[in-house]
XYZ file of N, CA and C in Angstrom:
834
model
N 117.669 102.410 100.814
C 116.646 102.491 101.846
C 116.511 101.154 102.550
N 116.858 101.067 103.820
C 116.700 99.800 104.538
C 115.221 99.474 104.758
N 114.890 98.199 104.640
C 113.535 97.717 104.902
C 113.548 96.920 106.197
N 112.499 97.088 106.983
C 112.426 96.428 108.273
C 111.130 95.647 108.417
N 111.251 94.514 109.055
C 110.106 93.739 109.527
C 110.002 93.956 111.026
N 108.815 94.286 111.512
C 108.630 94.454 112.943
C 107.548 93.508 113.440
N 107.697 93.080 114.670
C 106.665 92.321 115.363
C 106.129 93.206 116.471
N 104.807 93.325 116.553
C 104.236 94.231 117.538
C 103.049 93.608 118.253
N 102.798 94.141 119.433
C 101.657 93.737 120.244
C 100.822 94.972 120.517
N 99.507 94.772 120.608
C 98.663 95.918 120.942
C 97.368 95.484 121.601
N 96.883 96.378 122.459
C 95.559 96.268 123.047
C 94.628 97.021 122.106
N 93.757 96.290 121.417
C 92.930 96.908 120.393
C 91.659 97.552 120.894
N 91.457 97.584 122.208
C 90.192 98.043 122.766
C 89.768 99.410 122.239
N 90.680 100.346 122.216
C 90.334 101.734 121.902
C 90.624 102.117 120.459
N 90.870 101.116 119.606
C 91.263 101.417 118.228
C 90.286 100.820 117.223
N 90.222 101.465 116.058
C 89.278 101.072 115.002
C 89.871 100.012 114.088
N 90.714 99.147 114.647
C 91.297 98.064 113.880
C 92.687 98.394 113.374
N 93.190 97.529 112.486
C 94.527 97.705 111.930
C 94.577 98.784 110.866
N 93.703 98.731 109.890
C 93.832 99.527 108.671
C 93.509 100.999 108.905
N 94.384 101.859 108.346
C 94.158 103.298 108.439
C 92.801 103.661 107.851
N 92.092 104.552 108.530
C 90.779 105.000 108.085
C 90.704 106.520 108.107
N 89.670 107.031 107.451
C 89.491 108.482 107.400
C 89.235 109.057 108.789
N 88.564 108.304 109.642
C 88.304 108.746 111.004
C 88.544 107.588 111.958
N 89.020 107.909 113.145
C 89.296 106.883 114.143
C 90.746 106.445 114.123
N 91.328 106.310 115.297
C 92.725 105.889 115.407
C 92.846 104.405 115.090
N 93.845 104.047 114.288
C 94.104 102.652 113.926
C 95.573 102.338 114.169
N 95.909 101.059 114.210
C 97.289 100.656 114.478
C 98.194 101.055 113.309
N 97.768 100.797 112.081
C 98.556 101.198 110.921
C 98.759 102.709 110.910
N 97.708 103.458 111.215
C 97.812 104.906 111.238
C 98.793 105.399 112.287
N 98.766 104.799 113.475
C 99.707 105.186 114.523
C 101.149 104.917 114.103
N 101.379 103.759 113.483
C 102.739 103.431 113.025
C 103.209 104.395 111.945
N 102.342 104.689 110.995
C 102.733 105.595 109.906
C 102.966 107.010 110.426
N 102.174 107.438 111.411
C 102.409 108.745 112.015
C 103.747 108.774 112.744
N 104.069 107.683 113.463
C 105.343 107.616 114.179
C 106.519 107.609 113.208
N 106.377 106.896 112.097
C 107.459 106.828 111.110
C 107.625 108.150 110.374
N 106.538 108.877 110.193
C 106.639 110.190 109.560
C 107.521 111.108 110.408
N 107.339 111.054 111.713
C 108.185 111.851 112.598
C 109.616 111.362 112.636
N 109.804 110.063 112.467
C 111.144 109.481 112.523
C 111.921 109.711 111.235
N 111.246 109.537 110.085
C 111.918 109.595 108.786
C 111.703 110.920 108.058
N 110.876 111.787 108.626
C 110.574 113.114 108.065
C 110.004 113.016 106.655
N 109.160 112.018 106.433
C 108.456 111.844 105.162
C 107.351 110.836 105.396
N 106.432 110.722 104.443
C 105.378 109.722 104.552
C 105.953 108.330 104.311
N 105.627 107.398 105.185
C 106.100 106.015 105.093
C 104.877 105.097 105.109
N 104.825 104.181 104.162
C 103.724 103.217 104.106
C 104.090 101.956 104.875
N 103.194 101.537 105.753
C 103.383 100.319 106.528
C 102.434 99.249 106.001
N 102.976 98.065 105.710
C 102.178 96.932 105.249
C 102.085 95.907 106.373
N 100.871 95.446 106.660
C 100.682 94.476 107.730
C 100.450 93.078 107.212
N 100.644 92.093 108.092
C 100.422 90.693 107.719
C 98.943 90.397 107.549
N 98.100 91.198 108.156
C 96.663 91.004 108.053
C 95.946 92.103 108.800
N 94.673 92.271 108.489
C 93.872 93.303 109.128
C 93.146 92.725 110.332
N 93.328 93.335 111.474
C 92.513 92.986 112.635
C 91.405 94.023 112.757
N 90.218 93.566 113.150
C 89.065 94.444 113.250
C 89.123 95.290 114.516
N 88.216 96.256 114.588
C 88.112 97.105 115.769
C 87.926 96.251 117.013
N 88.735 96.531 118.042
C 88.616 95.818 119.299
C 89.421 94.539 119.408
N 89.997 94.060 118.292
C 90.792 92.832 118.303
C 92.220 93.165 118.747
N 92.825 92.266 119.494
C 94.159 92.477 120.048
C 95.212 91.677 119.271
N 96.469 91.953 119.568
C 97.563 91.193 118.948
C 98.719 91.054 119.920
N 99.326 89.884 119.921
C 100.586 89.647 120.611
C 101.711 89.393 119.621
N 101.373 89.191 118.330
C 102.410 88.876 117.349
C 102.062 89.331 115.948
N 101.501 90.535 115.813
C 101.269 91.089 114.475
C 102.616 91.388 113.815
N 102.667 91.275 112.500
C 103.897 91.540 111.751
C 103.617 92.621 110.719
N 104.559 93.545 110.568
C 104.425 94.619 109.588
C 105.792 94.909 108.990
N 105.805 95.640 107.885
C 107.064 95.967 107.212
C 106.966 97.352 106.595
N 108.135 97.973 106.434
C 108.223 99.311 105.849
C 109.672 99.573 105.448
N 109.872 100.586 104.620
C 111.216 101.027 104.224
C 111.391 102.486 104.633
N 112.546 102.827 105.144
C 112.837 104.206 105.546
C 114.141 104.665 104.911
N 114.314 105.955 104.799
C 115.538 106.513 104.239
C 116.617 106.665 105.306
N 116.227 106.903 106.515
C 117.174 107.097 107.603
C 117.881 105.784 107.913
N 119.189 105.852 108.057
C 119.974 104.650 108.334
C 119.957 104.366 109.835
N 119.228 103.332 110.202
C 119.091 102.954 111.602
C 119.305 101.458 111.760
N 119.745 101.053 112.938
C 119.815 99.634 113.249
C 118.434 99.152 113.668
N 118.247 97.839 113.679
C 116.960 97.277 114.089
C 116.620 97.665 115.529
N 117.621 97.623 116.410
C 117.374 97.998 117.806
C 116.941 99.452 117.920
N 117.524 100.308 117.095
C 117.160 101.724 117.118
C 115.739 101.938 116.630
N 115.324 101.141 115.660
C 113.949 101.228 115.163
C 112.966 100.893 116.284
N 113.254 99.833 117.047
C 112.374 99.456 118.160
C 112.264 100.599 119.164
N 113.397 101.150 119.563
C 113.385 102.217 120.569
C 112.689 103.467 120.039
N 112.983 103.850 118.798
C 112.425 105.082 118.248
C 110.911 104.995 118.079
N 110.428 103.849 117.614
C 108.985 103.703 117.433
C 108.259 103.653 118.772
N 108.783 102.917 119.720
C 108.114 102.834 121.022
C 108.086 104.171 121.737
N 109.082 105.026 121.463
C 109.082 106.360 122.056
C 107.982 107.246 121.477
N 107.501 106.884 120.283
C 106.498 107.704 119.592
C 105.096 107.100 119.618
N 104.962 105.852 120.041
C 103.678 105.166 120.046
C 103.037 105.227 121.429
N 101.702 105.143 121.485
C 101.049 105.065 122.800
C 101.402 103.761 123.490
N 101.215 103.742 124.813
C 101.600 102.566 125.596
C 100.829 101.318 125.201
N 99.655 101.463 124.596
C 98.841 100.311 124.204
C 99.378 99.615 122.967
N 100.388 100.191 122.332
C 100.996 99.607 121.131
C 102.499 99.543 121.355
N 103.068 98.341 121.272
C 104.494 98.161 121.515
C 105.131 97.377 120.376
N 106.255 97.862 119.884
C 107.074 97.107 118.940
C 107.970 96.186 119.756
N 107.842 94.891 119.545
C 108.581 93.906 120.335
C 109.951 93.602 119.750
N 110.051 93.631 118.421
C 111.302 93.258 117.759
C 111.306 93.838 116.352
N 112.496 94.002 115.817
C 112.659 94.476 114.442
C 113.839 93.741 113.819
N 113.776 93.564 112.515
C 114.868 92.922 111.777
C 114.908 93.513 110.373
N 116.106 93.735 109.872
C 116.225 94.230 108.499
C 115.949 93.075 107.536
N 115.162 93.348 106.504
C 114.747 92.319 105.546
C 114.950 92.834 104.130
N 114.963 91.954 103.140
C 115.057 92.405 101.746
C 113.842 93.253 101.376
N 114.012 94.196 100.441
C 112.879 95.032 100.028
C 111.702 94.224 99.486
N 111.957 93.017 99.023
C 110.898 92.181 98.458
C 110.000 91.546 99.518
N 110.397 91.619 100.792
C 109.618 90.968 101.845
C 108.241 91.608 101.950
N 107.207 90.789 101.899
C 105.832 91.252 102.061
C 105.199 90.461 103.204
N 104.869 91.114 104.300
C 104.375 90.370 105.470
C 103.045 89.673 105.237
N 102.267 90.151 104.277
C 100.985 89.520 104.003
C 101.142 88.317 103.085
N 101.759 88.530 101.922
C 101.840 87.455 100.939
C 102.918 86.434 101.265
N 103.871 86.808 102.120
C 104.912 85.866 102.517
C 104.523 84.985 103.682
N 103.405 85.284 104.329
C 102.992 84.512 105.507
C 102.542 83.108 105.108
N 103.006 82.111 105.852
C 102.601 80.727 105.616
C 101.471 80.292 106.541
N 101.371 80.908 107.709
C 100.304 80.538 108.647
C 100.145 81.644 109.680
N 98.932 81.721 110.212
C 98.630 82.638 111.307
C 97.916 81.863 112.403
N 98.167 82.266 113.626
C 97.512 81.645 114.769
C 96.749 82.703 115.556
N 95.479 82.407 115.810
C 94.640 83.249 116.647
C 94.211 82.467 117.876
N 94.026 83.167 118.978
C 93.396 82.608 120.157
C 92.130 83.410 120.429
N 91.087 82.693 120.845
C 89.881 83.378 121.299
C 89.620 82.944 122.732
N 89.442 83.912 123.636
C 89.358 83.645 125.070
C 87.922 83.816 125.559
N 87.442 82.819 126.279
C 86.092 82.812 126.845
C 86.196 82.655 128.358
N 85.591 83.584 129.090
C 85.530 83.458 130.548
C 84.195 82.830 130.903
N 84.227 81.576 131.321
C 83.004 80.824 131.606
C 82.816 80.726 133.119
N 82.292 81.788 133.694
C 82.045 81.833 135.130
C 80.982 82.870 135.430
N 80.471 82.839 136.646
C 79.406 83.769 137.014
C 79.883 85.218 137.006
N 81.115 85.439 137.446
C 81.658 86.795 137.533
C 82.996 86.823 136.817
N 83.197 87.807 135.972
C 84.465 87.925 135.257
C 85.419 88.824 136.029
N 86.673 88.441 136.069
C 87.696 89.266 136.698
C 87.781 90.616 135.981
N 87.949 91.706 136.726
C 88.101 93.008 136.068
C 89.345 93.081 135.185
N 90.313 92.208 135.447
C 91.524 92.190 134.622
C 91.310 91.448 133.304
N 90.179 90.749 133.178
C 89.902 89.969 131.968
C 88.811 90.569 131.089
N 88.086 91.551 131.602
C 86.878 92.004 130.907
C 87.160 92.582 129.530
N 88.385 93.088 129.294
C 88.726 93.643 127.981
C 89.285 92.596 127.029
N 89.538 91.378 127.532
C 90.265 90.391 126.741
C 89.573 89.024 126.688
N 88.334 88.927 127.115
C 87.630 87.643 127.084
C 86.133 87.892 126.981
N 85.445 86.980 126.294
C 83.988 87.002 126.189
C 83.424 86.336 127.436
N 82.631 87.070 128.199
C 82.073 86.542 129.443
C 80.798 85.777 129.150
N 80.815 84.477 129.442
C 79.654 83.614 129.264
C 79.369 82.906 130.579
N 78.273 83.278 131.234
C 77.849 82.577 132.440
C 77.048 81.337 132.035
N 76.958 80.389 132.934
C 76.236 79.157 132.628
C 77.167 78.090 132.101
N 76.830 76.841 132.372
C 77.708 75.725 132.019
C 77.838 75.568 130.512
N 79.037 75.200 130.082
C 79.309 74.869 128.687
C 79.796 73.427 128.613
N 79.358 72.701 127.604
C 79.848 71.343 127.365
C 81.152 71.467 126.579
N 82.251 71.558 127.316
C 83.552 71.804 126.687
C 84.000 70.613 125.854
N 83.694 69.412 126.287
C 84.082 68.230 125.512
C 83.420 68.241 124.139
N 82.146 68.627 124.081
C 81.462 68.720 122.790
C 82.078 69.810 121.931
N 82.458 70.921 122.534
C 83.098 72.008 121.792
C 84.441 71.561 121.230
N 85.192 70.792 122.029
C 86.483 70.275 121.553
C 86.294 69.350 120.354
N 85.317 68.470 120.461
C 85.066 67.530 119.371
C 84.667 68.269 118.100
N 83.813 69.268 118.239
C 83.374 70.043 117.080
C 84.525 70.846 116.484
N 85.382 71.395 117.348
C 86.512 72.191 116.862
C 87.419 71.356 115.978
N 87.654 70.110 116.338
C 88.548 69.247 115.554
C 87.998 68.970 114.153
N 86.685 69.035 113.992
C 86.075 68.774 112.688
C 86.412 69.850 111.664
N 86.913 70.993 112.131
C 87.237 72.097 111.230
C 88.659 72.022 110.686
N 89.458 71.097 111.204
C 90.820 70.956 110.690
C 90.782 70.374 109.284
N 91.736 70.802 108.463
C 91.783 70.363 107.076
C 91.388 71.481 106.135
N 91.220 71.149 104.867
C 90.851 72.127 103.844
C 89.354 72.065 103.595
N 88.687 73.196 103.799
C 87.233 73.272 103.642
C 86.859 74.604 103.002
N 85.633 74.673 102.527
C 85.051 75.936 102.089
C 84.374 76.566 103.302
N 84.911 77.693 103.769
C 84.433 78.322 104.994
C 83.494 79.496 104.715
N 82.784 79.460 103.595
C 81.879 80.549 103.245
C 80.837 80.807 104.328
N 80.409 79.762 105.036
C 79.391 79.911 106.077
C 79.896 80.699 107.276
N 81.221 80.866 107.387
C 81.807 81.582 108.519
C 82.386 82.927 108.099
N 82.043 83.380 106.921
C 82.543 84.658 106.422
C 81.516 85.757 106.672
N 82.004 86.955 107.008
C 81.102 88.083 107.241
C 80.261 88.346 105.998
N 78.986 88.604 106.208
C 78.085 88.872 105.089
C 78.571 90.073 104.294
N 78.508 89.958 102.966
C 78.906 91.055 102.097
C 80.381 91.105 101.766
N 81.185 90.177 102.311
C 82.614 90.153 102.019
C 82.856 89.670 100.595
N 83.934 90.165 100.006
C 84.314 89.739 98.664
C 85.711 89.135 98.703
N 85.848 87.940 98.161
C 87.144 87.279 98.078
C 87.120 86.308 96.902
N 88.295 86.023 96.353
C 88.357 85.147 95.184
C 87.905 83.737 95.515
N 88.265 83.260 96.682
C 87.863 81.921 97.096
C 87.640 81.907 98.599
N 86.687 81.108 99.036
C 86.416 80.966 100.469
C 86.981 79.658 101.025
N 87.788 78.977 100.233
C 88.446 77.744 100.680
C 89.687 78.107 101.484
N 89.815 77.530 102.664
C 90.966 77.774 103.522
C 91.429 76.457 104.141
N 92.711 76.404 104.509
C 93.263 75.223 105.184
C 93.505 75.545 106.650
N 92.907 74.768 107.533
C 93.084 74.930 108.978
C 93.993 73.815 109.480
N 95.104 74.206 110.072
C 96.103 73.254 110.545
C 95.834 72.797 111.974
N 95.347 73.708 112.811
C 95.054 73.403 114.211
C 93.739 74.061 114.570
N 92.858 73.314 115.236
C 91.598 73.856 115.760
C 91.320 73.111 117.049
N 91.497 73.776 118.189
C 91.379 73.071 119.464
C 90.976 74.039 120.574
N 90.480 73.478 121.652
C 90.120 74.255 122.836
C 90.906 73.724 124.012
N 91.511 74.634 124.772
C 92.275 74.258 125.962
C 91.698 74.972 127.167
N 91.652 74.292 128.316
C 91.340 74.950 129.575
C 92.572 75.727 130.009
N 92.360 76.916 130.542
C 93.497 77.748 130.942
C 93.587 77.930 132.442
N 92.770 77.235 133.217
C 92.813 77.378 134.661
C 94.038 76.719 135.264
N 94.292 77.020 136.529
C 95.464 76.489 137.209
C 95.184 75.182 137.946
N 93.928 74.913 138.284
C 93.629 73.812 139.198
C 93.121 72.579 138.461
N 93.819 72.198 137.410
C 93.442 71.004 136.657
C 94.694 70.192 136.322
N 95.515 69.846 137.319
C 96.764 69.144 137.050
C 96.569 67.788 136.405
N 95.414 67.147 136.623
C 95.185 65.824 136.068
C 95.129 65.850 134.550
N 94.853 67.030 133.959
C 94.780 67.124 132.500
C 96.117 67.523 131.877
N 97.086 67.839 132.718
C 98.403 68.175 132.195
C 98.441 69.468 131.414
N 97.496 70.380 131.651
C 97.456 71.640 130.922
C 98.160 72.723 131.721
N 98.741 73.648 131.032
C 99.497 74.725 131.666
C 98.927 76.067 131.219
N 98.954 77.069 132.097
C 98.466 78.385 131.717
C 99.311 78.975 130.599
N 100.531 78.481 130.420
C 101.370 78.980 129.339
C 100.810 78.633 127.964
N 99.862 77.684 127.899
C 99.234 77.357 126.622
C 98.318 78.478 126.147
N 97.998 79.399 127.040
C 96.951 80.370 126.765
C 97.538 81.711 126.360
N 96.656 82.679 126.098
C 97.074 83.915 125.453
C 98.022 84.784 126.245
N 98.001 84.687 127.586
C 98.898 85.467 128.407
C 99.872 84.540 129.106
N 101.108 84.961 129.283
C 102.145 84.063 129.785
C 101.930 83.645 131.229
N 102.443 82.466 131.553
C 102.386 81.967 132.919
C 103.088 82.950 133.853
N 102.480 83.200 135.005
C 103.074 84.103 135.970
C 102.586 85.528 135.831
N 101.771 85.836 134.817
C 101.271 87.195 134.644
C 100.068 87.423 135.537
N 99.563 88.665 135.534
C 98.381 89.006 136.325
C 97.123 88.352 135.783
N 97.241 87.683 134.641
C 96.080 87.116 133.984
C 95.923 85.620 134.265
N 96.676 85.076 135.211
C 96.497 83.667 135.548
C 95.122 83.479 136.169
N 94.476 82.391 135.828
C 93.056 82.242 136.104
C 92.797 81.087 137.068
N 92.019 81.294 138.135
C 91.678 80.184 139.032
C 90.468 79.413 138.554
N 90.348 78.179 139.053
C 89.117 77.390 138.930
C 88.669 77.121 137.501
N 89.584 77.067 136.568
C 89.260 76.706 135.192
C 88.184 77.605 134.575
N 88.138 78.866 134.964
C 87.121 79.782 134.450
C 87.370 80.132 132.990
N 88.606 80.044 132.559
C 88.969 80.506 131.227
C 89.114 79.343 130.252
N 88.452 79.460 129.112
C 88.645 78.550 127.987
C 89.305 79.346 126.876
N 90.139 78.675 126.116
C 90.776 79.368 125.012
C 90.730 78.493 123.762
N 90.198 79.070 122.701
C 90.156 78.400 121.402
C 91.373 78.830 120.600
N 92.121 77.869 120.100
C 93.308 78.140 119.284
C 93.060 77.645 117.863
N 93.346 78.497 116.900
C 93.184 78.110 115.496
C 94.377 78.626 114.703
N 94.984 77.723 113.937
C 96.083 78.060 113.043
C 95.667 77.685 111.634
N 95.853 78.607 110.715
C 95.487 78.349 109.328
C 96.381 79.093 108.366
N 96.314 78.687 107.114
C 97.115 79.356 106.085
C 96.485 80.669 105.655
N 95.239 80.898 106.028
C 94.561 82.145 105.721
C 93.177 82.136 106.351
N 92.608 83.332 106.513
C 91.314 83.456 107.163
C 90.432 84.450 106.413
N 89.127 84.210 106.476
C 88.147 85.126 105.930
C 87.774 86.157 106.998
N 87.130 87.231 106.565
C 86.736 88.271 107.509
C 85.722 87.710 108.506
N 85.999 87.915 109.792
C 85.163 87.458 110.908
C 85.093 85.940 111.021
N 85.952 85.221 110.307
C 85.864 83.761 110.286
C 86.066 83.150 111.666
N 87.091 83.572 112.384
C 87.365 82.970 113.692
C 86.229 83.280 114.656
N 85.748 84.490 114.642
C 84.674 84.871 115.558
C 83.374 84.135 115.237
N 83.101 83.880 113.951
C 81.913 83.110 113.583
C 82.047 81.650 114.001
N 83.265 81.104 113.892
C 83.503 79.739 114.355
C 83.287 79.650 115.864
N 83.831 80.608 116.605
C 83.668 80.589 118.065
C 82.197 80.695 118.438
N 81.468 81.585 117.777
C 80.039 81.701 118.059
C 79.302 80.405 117.805
N 79.725 79.664 116.798
C 79.106 78.375 116.487
C 79.482 77.319 117.515
N 80.738 77.311 117.950
C 81.156 76.354 118.983
C 80.425 76.602 120.299
N 80.159 77.862 120.598
C 79.418 78.183 121.822
C 77.983 77.675 121.731
N 77.375 77.731 120.548
C 76.035 77.163 120.378
C 76.032 75.676 120.734
N 77.098 74.978 120.354
C 77.226 73.552 120.699
C 77.473 73.397 122.192
N 78.351 74.241 122.754
C 78.629 74.174 124.183
C 77.405 74.426 125.034
N 76.485 75.240 124.548
C 75.262 75.537 125.287
C 74.175 74.483 125.060
N 74.467 73.503 124.217
C 73.509 72.445 123.959
C 72.440 72.799 122.951
N 72.603 73.884 122.247
C 71.606 74.309 121.267
C 71.764 73.588 119.933
N 72.967 73.054 119.705
C 73.237 72.304 118.481
C 74.120 71.112 118.827
N 74.015 70.013 118.058
C 74.881 68.852 118.292
C 76.237 69.048 117.614
N 77.190 68.212 117.979
C 78.518 68.279 117.356
C 78.416 68.109 115.845
N 77.548 67.190 115.387
C 77.420 66.915 113.962
C 76.832 68.052 113.148
N 76.410 69.102 113.806
C 75.893 70.293 113.109
C 76.984 70.998 112.314
N 78.216 70.969 112.801
C 79.307 71.702 112.169
C 79.532 71.291 110.707
N 79.631 69.997 110.377
C 79.803 69.651 108.955
C 78.650 70.142 108.079
N 77.442 70.159 108.616
C 76.296 70.637 107.846
C 76.403 72.140 107.586
N 76.903 72.872 108.581
C 77.111 74.311 108.393
C 78.140 74.556 107.302
N 79.242 73.824 107.367
C 80.290 73.981 106.348
C 79.729 73.694 104.961
N 78.985 72.603 104.835
C 78.433 72.213 103.534
C 77.423 73.229 103.012
N 76.753 73.941 103.894
C 75.714 74.885 103.478
C 76.287 76.102 102.759
N 77.494 76.503 103.113
C 78.114 77.721 102.583
C 77.241 78.953 102.838
N 76.409 78.891 103.849
C 75.431 79.939 104.142
C 75.727 80.540 105.513
N 76.056 81.825 105.555
C 76.373 82.459 106.842
C 75.210 82.359 107.812
N 73.976 82.398 107.327
C 72.814 82.330 108.206
C 72.686 80.970 108.886
N 73.366 79.951 108.356
C 73.277 78.607 108.936
C 74.190 78.430 110.140
N 75.201 79.306 110.284
C 76.173 79.190 111.371
C 75.708 79.975 112.592
N 76.506 79.931 113.645
C 76.187 80.641 114.872
C 76.498 82.121 114.777
N 76.227 82.869 115.845
C 76.477 84.311 115.853
C 77.975 84.618 115.841
N 78.298 85.858 115.524
C 79.691 86.311 115.541
C 80.079 86.677 116.967
N 81.099 86.039 117.497
C 81.554 86.326 118.859
C 82.113 87.742 118.942
N 82.047 88.377 120.115
C 82.566 89.747 120.260
C 84.048 89.848 119.922
N 84.449 91.010 119.428
C 85.833 91.207 118.966
C 86.849 91.143 120.093
N 86.470 91.574 121.299
C 87.479 91.773 122.337
C 88.072 90.478 122.874
N 87.493 89.317 122.540
C 88.084 88.054 122.976
C 89.153 87.509 122.044
N 89.348 88.159 120.897
C 90.227 87.621 119.854
C 91.622 88.247 119.905
N 92.642 87.392 119.787
C 94.038 87.834 119.809
C 94.787 87.188 118.648
N 95.451 88.006 117.831
C 96.380 87.479 116.828
C 97.675 87.143 117.547
N 97.992 85.845 117.633
C 99.126 85.408 118.435
C 100.450 85.474 117.688
N 100.460 84.991 116.424
C 101.723 84.969 115.686
C 101.449 84.776 114.194
N 102.419 85.211 113.413
C 102.420 85.004 111.968
C 103.705 84.269 111.643
N 103.589 83.219 110.833
C 104.735 82.338 110.583
C 105.177 82.434 109.134
N 106.516 82.351 108.952
C 107.122 82.467 107.645
C 108.127 81.333 107.453
N 108.389 80.967 106.223
C 109.386 79.954 105.931
C 108.786 78.593 105.729
N 109.499 77.734 105.016
C 109.002 76.409 104.669
C 108.691 75.561 105.891
N 109.433 75.792 106.966
C 109.253 74.983 108.171
C 108.103 75.471 109.030
N 107.520 76.610 108.684
C 106.478 77.255 109.477
C 106.980 77.646 110.855
N 108.286 77.784 111.006
C 108.819 78.251 112.282
C 108.559 79.753 112.411
N 108.043 80.172 113.582
C 107.745 81.583 113.782
C 109.041 82.378 113.789
N 109.045 83.503 113.108
C 110.178 84.409 113.110
C 109.881 85.575 114.019
N 110.927 86.158 114.663
C 110.692 87.301 115.541
C 110.378 88.542 114.735
């Protein structure tokens, strides 16, 4: 039975997250339904991580084994023919049966997109949190950097979650402007969640994007961090508030949970070098 690793992208707006559920369409459920038709049997799909309802992905990774002998290219074509347009398999590769996309992952990168302007583009409303009113972006950048390193992130975990440890290592925590009209800062729209030249290019620096890379994440952790950074950007808390929140280990001490639709799983990395694999 050949085993395959696939990389997929999806618009999570209309789905109840990654994990198959008793009710509601999910990404895992759609893949398993497509594979059932392809392999004429039940096939279990394992993902690199669970994305919540409304969260998007440009680089989710999953794996499965099938009995039908197919090439990787054939797997891509066959699955895309059976999946809705909002879910696309970008690449496939045959891997050893021992490959586990969750436990083999060395790092994951998420982007969270904030539209900071009076009016949000209709092309962005499904993929960015709309915040009118000025934000102190420099303060948000400074606070974001304080989260790099190994910390106990219990204060940013969804209430009621269960995990063996809430300690996580954050490799990158930064905010970039994604607008086109800021050449003096040397920033490019390609740094942001959608590629340069797409319909999502943004004028007048309306778009901010938070990038975070870590070896693992707690449930709602990125969204709770973003909600806390926005509290600082709005002037409701100082930059030095962040270390106190971390030390508290208390979810009530942190900011609100940012909406799901601004969050994108960008990539999952494997291997000692942390080089992203297709």
